[in-house]
mmCIF file of C-alpha atoms in Angstrom:
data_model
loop_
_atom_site.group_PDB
_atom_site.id
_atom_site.type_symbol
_atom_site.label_atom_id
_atom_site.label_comp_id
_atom_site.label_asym_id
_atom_site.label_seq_id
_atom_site.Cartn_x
_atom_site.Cartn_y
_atom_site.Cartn_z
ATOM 1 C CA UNK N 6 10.034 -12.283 -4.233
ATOM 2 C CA UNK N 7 12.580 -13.167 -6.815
ATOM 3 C CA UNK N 8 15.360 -12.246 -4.196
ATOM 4 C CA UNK N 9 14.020 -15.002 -2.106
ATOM 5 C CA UNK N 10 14.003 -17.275 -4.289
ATOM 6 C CA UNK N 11 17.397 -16.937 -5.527
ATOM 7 C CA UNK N 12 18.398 -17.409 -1.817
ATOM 8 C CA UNK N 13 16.390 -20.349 -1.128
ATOM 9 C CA UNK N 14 17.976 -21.558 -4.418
ATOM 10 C CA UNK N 15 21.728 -20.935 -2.893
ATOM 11 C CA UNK N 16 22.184 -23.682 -0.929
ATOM 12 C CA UNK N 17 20.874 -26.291 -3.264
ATOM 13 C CA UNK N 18 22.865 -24.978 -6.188
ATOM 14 C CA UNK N 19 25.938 -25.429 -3.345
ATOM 15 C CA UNK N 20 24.858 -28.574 -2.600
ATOM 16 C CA UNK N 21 25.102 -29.461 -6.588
ATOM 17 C CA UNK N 22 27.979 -27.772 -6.944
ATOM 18 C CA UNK N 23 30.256 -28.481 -3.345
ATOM 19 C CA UNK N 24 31.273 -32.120 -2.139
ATOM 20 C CA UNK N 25 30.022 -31.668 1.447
ATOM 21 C CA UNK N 26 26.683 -33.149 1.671
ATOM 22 C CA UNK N 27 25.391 -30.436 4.293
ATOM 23 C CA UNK N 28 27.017 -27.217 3.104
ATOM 24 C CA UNK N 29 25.443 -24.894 5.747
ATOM 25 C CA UNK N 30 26.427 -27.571 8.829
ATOM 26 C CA UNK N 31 29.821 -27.908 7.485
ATOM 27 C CA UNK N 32 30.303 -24.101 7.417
ATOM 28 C CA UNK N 33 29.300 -24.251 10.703
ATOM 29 C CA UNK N 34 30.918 -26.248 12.494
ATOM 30 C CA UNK N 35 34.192 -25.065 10.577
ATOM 31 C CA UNK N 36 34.242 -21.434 10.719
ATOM 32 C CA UNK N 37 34.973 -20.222 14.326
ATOM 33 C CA UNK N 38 33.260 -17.342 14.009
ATOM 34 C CA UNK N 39 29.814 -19.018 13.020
ATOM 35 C CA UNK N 40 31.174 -21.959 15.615
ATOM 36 C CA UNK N 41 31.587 -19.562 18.724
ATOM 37 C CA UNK N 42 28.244 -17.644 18.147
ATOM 38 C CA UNK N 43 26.633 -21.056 18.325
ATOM 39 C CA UNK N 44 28.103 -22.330 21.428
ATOM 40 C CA UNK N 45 27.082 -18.679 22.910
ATOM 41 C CA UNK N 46 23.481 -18.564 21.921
ATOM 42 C CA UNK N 47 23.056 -22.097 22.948
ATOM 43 C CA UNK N 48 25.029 -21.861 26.524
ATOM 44 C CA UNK N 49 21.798 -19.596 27.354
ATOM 45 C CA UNK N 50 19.991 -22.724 28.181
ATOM 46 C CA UNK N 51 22.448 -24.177 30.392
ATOM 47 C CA UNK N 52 22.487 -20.807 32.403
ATOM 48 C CA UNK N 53 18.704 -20.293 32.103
ATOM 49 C CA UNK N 54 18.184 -23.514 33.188
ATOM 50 C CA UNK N 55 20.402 -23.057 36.294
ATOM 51 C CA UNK N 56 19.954 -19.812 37.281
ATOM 52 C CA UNK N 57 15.462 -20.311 37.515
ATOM 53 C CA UNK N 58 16.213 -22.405 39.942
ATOM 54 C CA UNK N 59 16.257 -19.846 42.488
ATOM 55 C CA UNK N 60 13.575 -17.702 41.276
ATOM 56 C CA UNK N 61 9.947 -16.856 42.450
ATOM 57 C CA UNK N 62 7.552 -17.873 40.306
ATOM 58 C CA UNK N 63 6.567 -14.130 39.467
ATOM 59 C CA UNK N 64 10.377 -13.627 38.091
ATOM 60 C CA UNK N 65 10.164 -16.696 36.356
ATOM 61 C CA UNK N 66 6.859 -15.872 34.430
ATOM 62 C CA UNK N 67 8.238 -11.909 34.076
ATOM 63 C CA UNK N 68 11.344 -13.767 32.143
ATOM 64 C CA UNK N 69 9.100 -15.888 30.102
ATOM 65 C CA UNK N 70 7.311 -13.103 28.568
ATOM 66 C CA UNK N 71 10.381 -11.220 28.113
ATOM 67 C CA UNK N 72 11.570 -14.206 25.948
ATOM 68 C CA UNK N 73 8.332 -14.781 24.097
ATOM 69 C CA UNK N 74 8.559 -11.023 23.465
ATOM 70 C CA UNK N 75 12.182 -11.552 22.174
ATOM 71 C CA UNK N 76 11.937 -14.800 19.802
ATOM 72 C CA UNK N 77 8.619 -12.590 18.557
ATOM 73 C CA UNK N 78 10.373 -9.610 17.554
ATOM 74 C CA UNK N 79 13.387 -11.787 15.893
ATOM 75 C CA UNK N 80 11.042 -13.385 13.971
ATOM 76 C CA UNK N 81 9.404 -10.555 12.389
ATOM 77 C CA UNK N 82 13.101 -8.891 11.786
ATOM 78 C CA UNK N 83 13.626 -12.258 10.109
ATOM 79 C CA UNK N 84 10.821 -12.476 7.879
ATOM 80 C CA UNK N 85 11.556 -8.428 6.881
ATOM 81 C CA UNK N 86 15.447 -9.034 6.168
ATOM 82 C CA UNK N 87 15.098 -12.829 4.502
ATOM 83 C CA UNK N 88 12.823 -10.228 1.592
ATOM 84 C CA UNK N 89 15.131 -7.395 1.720
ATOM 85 C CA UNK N 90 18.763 -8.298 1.990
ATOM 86 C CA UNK N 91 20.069 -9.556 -1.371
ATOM 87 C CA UNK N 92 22.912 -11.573 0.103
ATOM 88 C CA UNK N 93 22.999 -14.473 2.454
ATOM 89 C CA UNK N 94 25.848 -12.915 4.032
ATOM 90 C CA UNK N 95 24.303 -9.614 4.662
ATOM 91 C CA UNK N 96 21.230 -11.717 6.182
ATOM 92 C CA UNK N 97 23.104 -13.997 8.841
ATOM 93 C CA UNK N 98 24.895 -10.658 10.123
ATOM 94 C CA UNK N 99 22.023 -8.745 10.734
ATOM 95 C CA UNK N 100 20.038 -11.737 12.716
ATOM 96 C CA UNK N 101 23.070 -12.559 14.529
ATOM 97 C CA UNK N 102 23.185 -8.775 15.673
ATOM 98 C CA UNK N 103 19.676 -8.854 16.090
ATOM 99 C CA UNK N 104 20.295 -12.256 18.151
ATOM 100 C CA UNK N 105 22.880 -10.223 20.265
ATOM 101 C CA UNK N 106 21.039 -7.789 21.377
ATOM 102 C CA UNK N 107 18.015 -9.794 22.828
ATOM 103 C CA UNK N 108 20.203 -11.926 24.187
ATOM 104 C CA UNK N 109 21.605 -9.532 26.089
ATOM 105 C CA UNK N 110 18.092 -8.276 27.149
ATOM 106 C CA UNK N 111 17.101 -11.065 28.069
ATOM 107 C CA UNK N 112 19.953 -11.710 30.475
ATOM 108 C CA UNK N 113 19.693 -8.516 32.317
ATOM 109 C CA UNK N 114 16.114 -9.755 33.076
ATOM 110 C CA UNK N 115 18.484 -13.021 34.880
ATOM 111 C CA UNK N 116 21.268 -11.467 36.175
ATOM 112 C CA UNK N 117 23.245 -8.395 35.051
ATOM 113 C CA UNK N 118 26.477 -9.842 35.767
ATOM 114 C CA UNK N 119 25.504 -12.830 33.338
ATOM 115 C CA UNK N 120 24.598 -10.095 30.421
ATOM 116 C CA UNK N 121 27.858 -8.456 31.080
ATOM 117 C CA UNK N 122 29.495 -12.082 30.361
ATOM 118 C CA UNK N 123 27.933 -12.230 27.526
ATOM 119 C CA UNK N 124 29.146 -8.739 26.292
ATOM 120 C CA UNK N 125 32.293 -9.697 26.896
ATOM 121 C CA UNK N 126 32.074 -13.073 25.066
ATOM 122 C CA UNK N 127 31.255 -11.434 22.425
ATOM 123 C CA UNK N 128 33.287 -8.483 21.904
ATOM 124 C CA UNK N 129 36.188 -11.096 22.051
ATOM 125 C CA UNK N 130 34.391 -12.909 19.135
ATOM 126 C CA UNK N 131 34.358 -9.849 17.834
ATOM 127 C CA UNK N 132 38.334 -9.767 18.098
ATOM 128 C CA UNK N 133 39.206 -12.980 17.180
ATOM 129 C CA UNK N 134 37.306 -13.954 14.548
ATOM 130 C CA UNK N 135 35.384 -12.346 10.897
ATOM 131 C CA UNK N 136 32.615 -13.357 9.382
ATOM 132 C CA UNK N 137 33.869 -15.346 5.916
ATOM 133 C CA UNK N 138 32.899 -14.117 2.781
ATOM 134 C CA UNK N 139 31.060 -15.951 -0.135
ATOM 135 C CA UNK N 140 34.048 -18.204 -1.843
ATOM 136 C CA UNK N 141 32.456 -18.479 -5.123
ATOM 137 C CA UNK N 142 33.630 -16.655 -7.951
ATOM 138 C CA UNK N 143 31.132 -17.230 -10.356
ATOM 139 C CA UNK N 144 32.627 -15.917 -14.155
ATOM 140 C CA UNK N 145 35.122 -13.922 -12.258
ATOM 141 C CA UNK N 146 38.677 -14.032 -11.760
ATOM 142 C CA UNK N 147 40.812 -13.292 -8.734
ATOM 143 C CA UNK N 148 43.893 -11.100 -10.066
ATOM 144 C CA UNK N 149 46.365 -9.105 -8.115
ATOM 145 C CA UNK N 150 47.164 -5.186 -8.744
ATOM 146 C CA UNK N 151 50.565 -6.749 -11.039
ATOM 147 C CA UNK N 152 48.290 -9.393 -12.603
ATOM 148 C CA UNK N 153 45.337 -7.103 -13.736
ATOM 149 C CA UNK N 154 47.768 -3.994 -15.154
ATOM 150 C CA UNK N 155 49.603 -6.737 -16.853
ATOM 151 C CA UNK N 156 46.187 -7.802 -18.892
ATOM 152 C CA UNK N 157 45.820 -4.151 -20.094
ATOM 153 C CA UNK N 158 49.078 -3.669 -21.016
ATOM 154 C CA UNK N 159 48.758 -7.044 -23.505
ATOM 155 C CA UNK N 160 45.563 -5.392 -24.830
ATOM 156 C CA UNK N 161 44.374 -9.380 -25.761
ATOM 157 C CA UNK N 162 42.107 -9.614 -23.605
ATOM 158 C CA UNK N 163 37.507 -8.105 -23.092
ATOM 159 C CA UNK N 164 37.049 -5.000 -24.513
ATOM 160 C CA UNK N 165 35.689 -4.117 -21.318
ATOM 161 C CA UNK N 166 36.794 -5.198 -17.873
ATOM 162 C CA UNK N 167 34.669 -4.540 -14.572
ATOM 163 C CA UNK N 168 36.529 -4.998 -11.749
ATOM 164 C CA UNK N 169 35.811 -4.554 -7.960
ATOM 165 C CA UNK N 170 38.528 -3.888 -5.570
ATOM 166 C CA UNK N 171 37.388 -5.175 -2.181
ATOM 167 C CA UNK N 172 38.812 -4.974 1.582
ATOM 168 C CA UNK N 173 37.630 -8.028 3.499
ATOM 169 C CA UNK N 174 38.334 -6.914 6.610
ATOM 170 C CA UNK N 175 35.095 -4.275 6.041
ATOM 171 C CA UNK N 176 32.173 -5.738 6.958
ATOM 172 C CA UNK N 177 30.340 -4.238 3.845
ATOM 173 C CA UNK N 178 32.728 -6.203 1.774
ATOM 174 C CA UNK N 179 31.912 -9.350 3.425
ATOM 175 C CA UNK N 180 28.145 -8.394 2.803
ATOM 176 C CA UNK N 181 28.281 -7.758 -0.467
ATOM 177 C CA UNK N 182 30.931 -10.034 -1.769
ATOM 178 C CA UNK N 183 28.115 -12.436 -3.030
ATOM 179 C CA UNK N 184 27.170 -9.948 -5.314
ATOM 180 C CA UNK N 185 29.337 -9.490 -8.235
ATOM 181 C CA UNK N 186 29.800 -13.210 -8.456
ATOM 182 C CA UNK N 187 26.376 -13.164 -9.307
ATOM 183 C CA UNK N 188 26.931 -10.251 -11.638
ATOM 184 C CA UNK N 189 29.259 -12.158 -13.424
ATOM 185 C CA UNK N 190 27.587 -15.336 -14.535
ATOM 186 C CA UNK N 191 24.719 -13.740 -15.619
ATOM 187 C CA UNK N 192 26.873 -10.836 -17.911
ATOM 188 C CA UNK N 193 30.379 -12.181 -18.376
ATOM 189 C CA UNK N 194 31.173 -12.788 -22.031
ATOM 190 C CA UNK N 195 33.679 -11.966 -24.428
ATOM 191 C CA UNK N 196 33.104 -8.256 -24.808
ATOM 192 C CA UNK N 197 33.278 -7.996 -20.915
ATOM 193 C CA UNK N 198 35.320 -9.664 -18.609
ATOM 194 C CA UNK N 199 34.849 -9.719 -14.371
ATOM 195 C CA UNK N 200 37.980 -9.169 -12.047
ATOM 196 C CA UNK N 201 38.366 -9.194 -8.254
ATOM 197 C CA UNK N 202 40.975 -7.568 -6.932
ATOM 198 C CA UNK N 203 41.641 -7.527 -3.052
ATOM 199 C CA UNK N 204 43.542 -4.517 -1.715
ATOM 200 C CA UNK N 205 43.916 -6.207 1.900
ATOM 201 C CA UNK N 206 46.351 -7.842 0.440
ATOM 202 C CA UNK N 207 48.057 -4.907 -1.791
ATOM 203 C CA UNK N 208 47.756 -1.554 -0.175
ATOM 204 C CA UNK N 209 50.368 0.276 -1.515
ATOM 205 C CA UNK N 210 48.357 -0.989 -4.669
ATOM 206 C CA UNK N 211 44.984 1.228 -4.185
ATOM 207 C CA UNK N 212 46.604 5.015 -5.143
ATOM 208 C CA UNK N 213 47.503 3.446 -8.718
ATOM 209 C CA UNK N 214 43.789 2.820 -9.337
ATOM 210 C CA UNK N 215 42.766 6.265 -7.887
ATOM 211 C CA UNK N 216 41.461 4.612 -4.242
ATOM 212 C CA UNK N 217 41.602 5.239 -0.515
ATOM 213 C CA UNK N 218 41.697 2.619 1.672
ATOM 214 C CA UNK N 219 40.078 4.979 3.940
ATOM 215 C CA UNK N 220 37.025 5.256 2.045
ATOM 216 C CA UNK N 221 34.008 3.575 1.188
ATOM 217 C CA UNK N 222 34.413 -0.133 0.049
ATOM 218 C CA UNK N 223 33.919 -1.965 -1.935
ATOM 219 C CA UNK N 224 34.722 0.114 -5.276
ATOM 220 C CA UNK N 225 33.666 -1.154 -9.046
ATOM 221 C CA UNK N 226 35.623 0.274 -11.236
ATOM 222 C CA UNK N 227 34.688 -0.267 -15.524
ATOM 223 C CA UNK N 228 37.409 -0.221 -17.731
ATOM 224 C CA UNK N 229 37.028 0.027 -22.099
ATOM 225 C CA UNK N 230 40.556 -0.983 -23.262
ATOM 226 C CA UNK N 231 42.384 -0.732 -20.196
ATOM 227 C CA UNK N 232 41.316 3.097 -19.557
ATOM 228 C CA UNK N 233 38.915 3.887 -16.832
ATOM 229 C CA UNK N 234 35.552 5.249 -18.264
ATOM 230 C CA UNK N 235 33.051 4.574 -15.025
ATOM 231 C CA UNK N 236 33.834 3.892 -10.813
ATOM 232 C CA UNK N 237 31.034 3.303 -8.069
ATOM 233 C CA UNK N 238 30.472 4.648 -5.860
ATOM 234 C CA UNK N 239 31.704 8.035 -7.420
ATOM 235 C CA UNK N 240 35.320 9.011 -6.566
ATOM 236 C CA UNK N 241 33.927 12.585 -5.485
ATOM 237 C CA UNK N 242 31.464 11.226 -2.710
ATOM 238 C CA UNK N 243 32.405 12.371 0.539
ATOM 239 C CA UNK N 244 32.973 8.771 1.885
ATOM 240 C CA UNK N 245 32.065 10.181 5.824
ATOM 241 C CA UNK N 246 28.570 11.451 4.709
ATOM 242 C CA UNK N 247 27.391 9.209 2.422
ATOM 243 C CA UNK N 248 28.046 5.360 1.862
ATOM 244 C CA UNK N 249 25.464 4.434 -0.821
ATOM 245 C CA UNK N 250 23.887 0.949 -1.176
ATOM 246 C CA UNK N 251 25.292 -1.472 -3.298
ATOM 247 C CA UNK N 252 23.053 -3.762 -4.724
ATOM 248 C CA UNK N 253 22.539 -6.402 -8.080
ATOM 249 C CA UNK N 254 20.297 -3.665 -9.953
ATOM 250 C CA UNK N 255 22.430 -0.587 -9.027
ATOM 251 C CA UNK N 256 25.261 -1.867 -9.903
ATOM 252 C CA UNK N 257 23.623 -2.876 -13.693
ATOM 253 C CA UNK N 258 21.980 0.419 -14.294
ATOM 254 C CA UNK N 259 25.531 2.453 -13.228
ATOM 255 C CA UNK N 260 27.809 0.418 -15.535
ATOM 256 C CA UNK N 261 24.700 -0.508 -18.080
ATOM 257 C CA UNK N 262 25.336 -3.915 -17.963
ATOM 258 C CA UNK N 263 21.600 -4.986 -19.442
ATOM 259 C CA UNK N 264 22.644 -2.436 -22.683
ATOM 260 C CA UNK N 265 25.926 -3.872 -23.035
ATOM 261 C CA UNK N 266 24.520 -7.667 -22.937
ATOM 262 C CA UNK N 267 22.029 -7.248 -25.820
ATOM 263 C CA UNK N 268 24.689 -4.972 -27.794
ATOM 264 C CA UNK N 269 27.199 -8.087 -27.704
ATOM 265 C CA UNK N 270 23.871 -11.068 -28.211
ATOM 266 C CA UNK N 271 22.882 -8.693 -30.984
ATOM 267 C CA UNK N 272 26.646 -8.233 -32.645
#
């Protein structure tokens, strides 16, 4: 319940916060990817609406209940991921897979040469365009690999740092990325300090702070006077059999972040 609230509070905090009027219809209408999904799920009218022309009335009812069916089963999928996913962006890419796929049922029920279109319309998406990740930063700060080795060799700055080194071009990345933002406004303060680092960008980078690209991403890392005393997930889990979740309350019960707030209100 509180998860859903938090996301119903998202856009209006955006809204408060952004100069577009209509954040959602401006992300829209501006990132291709969200953009080109649209124009697909909404060119099924035009072809639905052309192609019943020439059906028998027992087709036409057999795809009606095959789209009541569909728009059903979304809907429930809906409900069950708008309460479980902790991310906007981990909710819009699961409906629009969701979306996908009954498309594509639905259009073998029309023509199969029309859900093979489709297919192929959207691997190309697939291609050409990425889902965008949250921009906000919250209490964070964007550093590169130079940047953040330069902060613990000054030794001036948070006792503790938590950093997470992301790839964007994995989707769990993109899913997730809402997440420590959140992290940080809620526990940044002058005993602990939040960093982003983005190894897309820097992959000769990753060995110095004990990562593989090829693993699982992304990877928290917690650092106590520039020396590493906690990662997650755990550099010793077999990244091919085992990609655990990453969540807002895993993430504060493996680096203690609740503990290390009240030790810092109480100091």
């Amino acid at each position: 319940m509180a998860a859903a609230k938090t996301k119903m509070a998202a856009p209006v905090a955006e809204v408060k916060n952004g100069s577009h009027p209509l954040p959602w219809l401006n992300l829209v209408v501006t990132e291709p990817f969200y953009l080109f999904h649209l124009l697909m799920f909404f060119s099924y009218f035009v072809v639905r609406s052309s192609a019943v022309q020439d059906f028998s009335p027992d087709l036409s009812l057999h795809l009606l209940r095959r789209e009541i069916q569909a728009v059903l089963t979304l809907s429930v999928l809906t409900a069950v991921k708008f309460v479980r996913e902790e991310t906007w962006e981990a909710f819009i890419a699961d409906i629009l897979f969701y979306s996908k796929v009954f498309l594509f049922a639905v259009t073998l029920v029309i023509d199969y040469h029309v859900a093979f279109c489709y297919s192929v319309a959207f691997v190309v998406i697939f291609v050409l365009t990425q889902q965008p990740p949250y921009d906000g930063v919250g209490e964070s700060s964007h550093l590169t690999p130079l940047q953040l080795e330069t902060l613990f060799a000054e030794g001036n700055s948070s006792r503790f740092w938590l950093v997470e080194f992301r790839v964007l071009c994995s989707s769990t990345c993109i899913r997730t990325s809402r997440i420590f933002s959140d992290l940080s406004i809620i526990y940044s303060n002058k005993n602990i300090s939040f960093g982003i680092v983005d190894l897309g960008h820097f992959p000769n980078a990753a060995e110095n702070f004990g990562i593989s690209l090829s693993g699982p991403h992304p990877t928290y890392i917690l650092y106590e006077n520039a020396v590493e005393v906690s990662r997650f997930p755990d550099i010793n889990i077999d990244s091919k059999a085992f990609r655990p979740a990453i969540t807002k309350s895993i993430l504060c019960q493996h680096f203690e972040l609740d503990k290390r707030l009240i030790e810092y209100i109480s100091s």
